[in-house]
XYZ file of C-alpha atoms in Angstrom:
343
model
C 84.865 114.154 69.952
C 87.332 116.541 71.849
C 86.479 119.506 69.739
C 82.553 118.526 70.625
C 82.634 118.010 74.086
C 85.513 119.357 75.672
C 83.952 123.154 76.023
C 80.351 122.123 76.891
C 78.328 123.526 79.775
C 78.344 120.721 82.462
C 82.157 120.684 82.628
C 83.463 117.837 80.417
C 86.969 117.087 80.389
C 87.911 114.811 77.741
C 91.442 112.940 77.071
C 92.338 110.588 74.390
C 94.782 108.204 75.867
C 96.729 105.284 74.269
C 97.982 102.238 75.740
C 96.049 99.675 78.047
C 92.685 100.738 79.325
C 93.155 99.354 82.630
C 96.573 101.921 83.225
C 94.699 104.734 81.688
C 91.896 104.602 83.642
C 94.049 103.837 86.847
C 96.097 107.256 85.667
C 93.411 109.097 85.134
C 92.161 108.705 88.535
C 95.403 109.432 89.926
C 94.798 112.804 88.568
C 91.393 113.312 87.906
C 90.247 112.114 91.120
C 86.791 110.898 92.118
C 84.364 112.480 89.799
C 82.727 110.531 87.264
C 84.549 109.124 84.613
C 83.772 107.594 81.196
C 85.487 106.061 78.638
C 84.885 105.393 75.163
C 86.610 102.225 73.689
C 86.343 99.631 70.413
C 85.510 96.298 72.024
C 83.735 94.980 74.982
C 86.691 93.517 76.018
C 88.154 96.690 76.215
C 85.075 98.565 78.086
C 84.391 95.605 81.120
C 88.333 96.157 81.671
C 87.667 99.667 82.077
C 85.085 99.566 84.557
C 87.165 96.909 86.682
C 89.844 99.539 86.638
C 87.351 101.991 88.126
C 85.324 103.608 85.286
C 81.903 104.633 85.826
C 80.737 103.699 82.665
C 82.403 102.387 79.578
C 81.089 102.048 75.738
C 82.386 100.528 72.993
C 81.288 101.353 69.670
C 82.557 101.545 66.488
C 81.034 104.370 65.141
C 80.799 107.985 67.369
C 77.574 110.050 67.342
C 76.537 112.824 69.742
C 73.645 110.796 71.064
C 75.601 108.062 72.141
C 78.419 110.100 73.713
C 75.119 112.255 76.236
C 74.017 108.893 77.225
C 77.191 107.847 77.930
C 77.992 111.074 79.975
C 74.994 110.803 81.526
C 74.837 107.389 82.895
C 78.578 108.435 83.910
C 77.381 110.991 86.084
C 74.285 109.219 87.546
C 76.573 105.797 88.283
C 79.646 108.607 90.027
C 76.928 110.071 92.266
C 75.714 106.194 93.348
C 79.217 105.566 93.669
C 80.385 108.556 95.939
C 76.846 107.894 98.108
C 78.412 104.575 98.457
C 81.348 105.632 99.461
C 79.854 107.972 101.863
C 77.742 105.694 103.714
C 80.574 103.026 103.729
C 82.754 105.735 105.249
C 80.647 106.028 107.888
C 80.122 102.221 108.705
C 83.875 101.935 108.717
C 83.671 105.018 111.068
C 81.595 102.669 113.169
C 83.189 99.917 113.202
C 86.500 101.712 114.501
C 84.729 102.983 117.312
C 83.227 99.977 118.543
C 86.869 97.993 118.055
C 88.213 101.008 120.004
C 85.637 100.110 122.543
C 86.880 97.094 122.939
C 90.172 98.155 123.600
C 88.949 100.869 126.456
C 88.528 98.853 129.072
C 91.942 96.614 128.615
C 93.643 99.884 128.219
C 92.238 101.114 131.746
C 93.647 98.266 133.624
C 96.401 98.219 131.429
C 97.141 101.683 132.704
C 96.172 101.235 135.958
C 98.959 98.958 137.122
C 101.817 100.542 136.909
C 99.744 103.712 137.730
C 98.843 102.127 141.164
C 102.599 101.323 141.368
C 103.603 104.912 140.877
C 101.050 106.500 143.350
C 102.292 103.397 145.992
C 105.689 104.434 145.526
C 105.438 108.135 145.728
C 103.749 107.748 149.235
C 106.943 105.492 150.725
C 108.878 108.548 148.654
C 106.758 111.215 151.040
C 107.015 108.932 154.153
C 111.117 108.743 153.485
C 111.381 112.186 152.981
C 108.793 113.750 155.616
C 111.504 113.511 158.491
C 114.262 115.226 155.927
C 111.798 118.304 154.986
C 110.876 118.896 159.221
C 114.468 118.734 159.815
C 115.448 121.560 156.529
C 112.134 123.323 158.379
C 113.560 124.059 161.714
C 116.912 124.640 160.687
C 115.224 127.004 158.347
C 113.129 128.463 161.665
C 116.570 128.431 163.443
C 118.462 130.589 161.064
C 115.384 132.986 161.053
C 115.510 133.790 164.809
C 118.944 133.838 164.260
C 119.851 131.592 167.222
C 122.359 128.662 166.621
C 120.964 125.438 167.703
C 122.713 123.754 170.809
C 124.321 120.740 170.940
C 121.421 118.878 172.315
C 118.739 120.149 170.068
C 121.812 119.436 166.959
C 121.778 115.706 168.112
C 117.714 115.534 168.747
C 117.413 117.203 164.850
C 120.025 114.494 163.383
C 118.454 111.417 165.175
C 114.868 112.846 163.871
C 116.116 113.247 159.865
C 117.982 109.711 160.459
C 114.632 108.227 160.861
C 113.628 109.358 157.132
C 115.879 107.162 154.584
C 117.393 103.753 156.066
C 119.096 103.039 153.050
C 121.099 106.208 151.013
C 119.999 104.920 148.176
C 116.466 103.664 148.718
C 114.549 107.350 147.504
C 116.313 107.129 144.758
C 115.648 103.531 143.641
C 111.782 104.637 144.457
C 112.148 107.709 142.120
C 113.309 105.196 139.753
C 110.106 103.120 140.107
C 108.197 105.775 139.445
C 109.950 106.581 136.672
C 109.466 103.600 134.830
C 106.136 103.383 135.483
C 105.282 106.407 133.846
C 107.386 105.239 130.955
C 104.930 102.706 131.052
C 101.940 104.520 131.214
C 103.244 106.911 128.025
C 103.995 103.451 126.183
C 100.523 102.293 126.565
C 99.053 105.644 125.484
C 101.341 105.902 122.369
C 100.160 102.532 121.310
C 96.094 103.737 121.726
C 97.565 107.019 119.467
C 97.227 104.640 116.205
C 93.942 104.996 116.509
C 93.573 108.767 117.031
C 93.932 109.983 113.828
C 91.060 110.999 111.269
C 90.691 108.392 108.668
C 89.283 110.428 106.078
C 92.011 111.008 103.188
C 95.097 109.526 105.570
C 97.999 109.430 103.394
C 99.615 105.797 102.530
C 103.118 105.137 104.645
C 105.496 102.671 105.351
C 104.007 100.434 108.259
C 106.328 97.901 110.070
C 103.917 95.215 110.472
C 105.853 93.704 113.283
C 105.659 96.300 115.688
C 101.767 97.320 114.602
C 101.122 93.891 115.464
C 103.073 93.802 118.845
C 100.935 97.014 119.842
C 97.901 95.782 118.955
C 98.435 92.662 120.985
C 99.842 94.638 123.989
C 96.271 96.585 123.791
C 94.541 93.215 123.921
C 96.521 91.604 126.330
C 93.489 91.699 128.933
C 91.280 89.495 127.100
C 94.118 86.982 126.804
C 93.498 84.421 129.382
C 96.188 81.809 131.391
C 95.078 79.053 128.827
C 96.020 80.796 126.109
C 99.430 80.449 123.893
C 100.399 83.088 121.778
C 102.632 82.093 118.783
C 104.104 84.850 117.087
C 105.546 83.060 114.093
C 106.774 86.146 112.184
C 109.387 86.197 109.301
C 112.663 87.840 109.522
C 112.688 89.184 105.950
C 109.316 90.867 105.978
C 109.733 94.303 104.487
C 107.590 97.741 105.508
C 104.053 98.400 103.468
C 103.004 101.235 101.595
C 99.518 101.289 103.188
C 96.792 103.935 105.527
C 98.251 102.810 109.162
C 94.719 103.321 111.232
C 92.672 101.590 108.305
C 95.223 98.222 108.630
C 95.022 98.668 112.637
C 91.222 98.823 112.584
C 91.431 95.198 109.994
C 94.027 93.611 112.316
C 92.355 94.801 115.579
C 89.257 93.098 114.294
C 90.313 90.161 113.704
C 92.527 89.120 116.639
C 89.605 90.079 118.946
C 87.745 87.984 116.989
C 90.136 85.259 117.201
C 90.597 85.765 121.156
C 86.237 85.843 121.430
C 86.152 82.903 119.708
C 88.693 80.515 122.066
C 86.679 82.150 125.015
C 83.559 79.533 123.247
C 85.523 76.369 123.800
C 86.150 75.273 127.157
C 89.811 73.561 126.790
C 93.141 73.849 128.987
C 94.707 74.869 126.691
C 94.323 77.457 123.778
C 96.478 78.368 120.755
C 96.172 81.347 118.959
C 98.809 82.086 116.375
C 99.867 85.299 114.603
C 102.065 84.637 111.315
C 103.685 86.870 108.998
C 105.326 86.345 105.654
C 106.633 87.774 102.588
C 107.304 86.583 99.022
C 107.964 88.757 95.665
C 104.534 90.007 95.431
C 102.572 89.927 98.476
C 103.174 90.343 102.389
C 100.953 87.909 104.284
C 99.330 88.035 107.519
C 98.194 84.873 108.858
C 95.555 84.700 112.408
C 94.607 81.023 113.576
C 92.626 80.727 116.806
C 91.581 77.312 118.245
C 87.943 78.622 118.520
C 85.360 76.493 117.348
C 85.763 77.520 113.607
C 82.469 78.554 111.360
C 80.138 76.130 109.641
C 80.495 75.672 106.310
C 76.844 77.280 105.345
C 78.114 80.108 106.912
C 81.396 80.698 106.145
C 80.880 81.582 102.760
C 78.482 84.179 104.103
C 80.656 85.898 107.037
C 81.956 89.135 104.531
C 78.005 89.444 104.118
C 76.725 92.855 105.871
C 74.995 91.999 109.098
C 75.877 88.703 108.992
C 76.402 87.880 112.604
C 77.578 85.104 114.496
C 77.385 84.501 118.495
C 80.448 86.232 119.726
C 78.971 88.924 117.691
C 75.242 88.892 118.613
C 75.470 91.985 120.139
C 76.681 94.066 117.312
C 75.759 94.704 113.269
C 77.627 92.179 111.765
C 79.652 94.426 109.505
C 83.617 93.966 111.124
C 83.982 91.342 108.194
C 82.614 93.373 105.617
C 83.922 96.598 106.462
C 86.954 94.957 107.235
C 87.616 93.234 103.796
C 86.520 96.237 101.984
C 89.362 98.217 103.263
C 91.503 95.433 102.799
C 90.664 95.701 99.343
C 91.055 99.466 99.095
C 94.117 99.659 100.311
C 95.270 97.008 97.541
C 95.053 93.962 100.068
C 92.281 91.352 100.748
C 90.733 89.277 103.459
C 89.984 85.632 102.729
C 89.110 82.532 105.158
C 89.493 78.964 105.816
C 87.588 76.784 108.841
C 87.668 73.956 110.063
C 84.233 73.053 112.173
């Protein structure tokens, strides 16, 4: 088959590989990448493992013949160009769906930012007012040592008694400068915690996330649609360790679903809410947990809510695709999204 194939005009690469199908496969789109990709097996066992691994098309047969091997390179190529359409257009919804959780983030962000903003502009006027007499007083001396007079005793005492009127305390400007300080520190925190979503999400490389602090920022974002009557229970392990994963992809997932969660309480009038953030770890899998005291789904449509355009009605205003979207990256980033209600 090699000695066929392997030169022919539409670019065929062909491998013979040993070992389970699922690995190979796997491997050989490690290296290969995302063109299309078939394999040729014995048993049917052996070719649905294959295309669960990621193969665009798999045959088994028994016996090789040039016929069967076009076909099979040609429903290869027509099932990689469905697939990377697919990919395309799901690229694009996730695209979506990142923009309209950023939107919800915008306008928690601007008051967010506006606090300690208002702070800083409030105490750089006392600053000005503290300091105006201390600047006219450097001003005349300034004037005096110009004309080259020296000031008499009278107009020394008048000058003092005017610059005395700036700072009460000696160490009041500074303790003002130091309120200013931290609210910029504040301002650059908030803005470094919007930065996780600034980055292109097209081919982002995997890293090691703390999960921890990704969820402590996204909840700071948040924090204005968290109302008095709500408890927040961050119930996170101490042993958790980082994950290999794409950071933005995992922010957009966890963004979605604790505005979600914090939508949902908003539909219950009670005086108090709970919504509760867990995180856990075992030998295999890391384990984020979000429980909201909302009034749940209904069980003919819970089994329905990772459905495209499914909506519900703190959603009636957008596509319906959060869940979808949300659980396909999940899944893509070797993760998934699952869901239990209570109505």
């Amino acid at each position: 088959v090699a000695s066929r194939f392997e030169h022919a005009e539409r670019g065929v690469i062909v491998q013979v590989l040993s070992g389970r199908v699922d690995a190979c496969v796997r491997e050989l789109r490690q290296t290969l990448g995302p063109g299309p990709m078939a394999v040729l097996v014995a048993t049917e066992p052996a070719a649905l493992d294959a295309l669960a691994a990621g193969a665009d098309e798999a045959l088994a047969v028994s016996e090789v013949d040039e016929a069967s091997i076009l076909l099979l390179l040609d429903r290869a190529r027509l099932r990689g160009e469905v697939r990377r359409q697919q990919e395309q257009r799901f690229a694009s919804l996730a695209q979506l769906e990142k923009l309209s959780a950023l939107g919800t983030l915008v306008a928690g962000v601007a008051h967010e930012i506006n606090n300690p903003l208002t702070g800083a502009m409030l105490s750089l006027e006392m600053l000005k007012n503290e300091l105006e007499p201390l600047y006219d007083g450097a001003a005349r001396l300034r004037s005096l040592a110009t004309e080259g007079r020296t000031p008499t005793l009278e107009e020394v005492r008048t000058l003092a008694l005017r610059m005395r009127g700036g700072s009460t305390y000696p160490t009041l400007a500074r303790e003002i400068v130091s309120d200013v300080f931290r609210a910029c520190e504040s301002i650059a925190e908030i803005v470094k915690d919007l930065c996780i979503y600034a980055r292109a999400q097209e081919n982002e490389p995997r890293e090691l996330v703390d999960l921890r602090s990704l969820l402590e920022k996204i909840m700071r974002l948040l924090s204005r649609d968290v109302g008095p009557n709500v408890h927040i229970v961050r119930d996170f392990a101490q042993d958790v360790p980082l994950v290999l994963a794409q950071r933005t992809r995992l922010t957009q997932v966890l963004t979605s679903l604790l505005a979600n969660a914090l939508h949902a309480i908003r539909e219950v009038p009670r005086d108090m809410h709970r919504l509760r953030v867990a995180l856990r770890a075992d030998d295999e899998v890391v384990t984020i947990t979000v429980e909201d005291t909302g009034p749940g789904i209904p069980p003919d449509t819970v089994e329905r809510i990772f459905d495209p355009f499914v909506t519900t009605p703190r959603d009636a205003a957008g596509a319906g695709l959060s869940l979808s979207v949300s659980r396909s990256i999940m899944r893509s980033i070797g993760g998934d999204l699952m869901v239990e209600s209570v109505h």
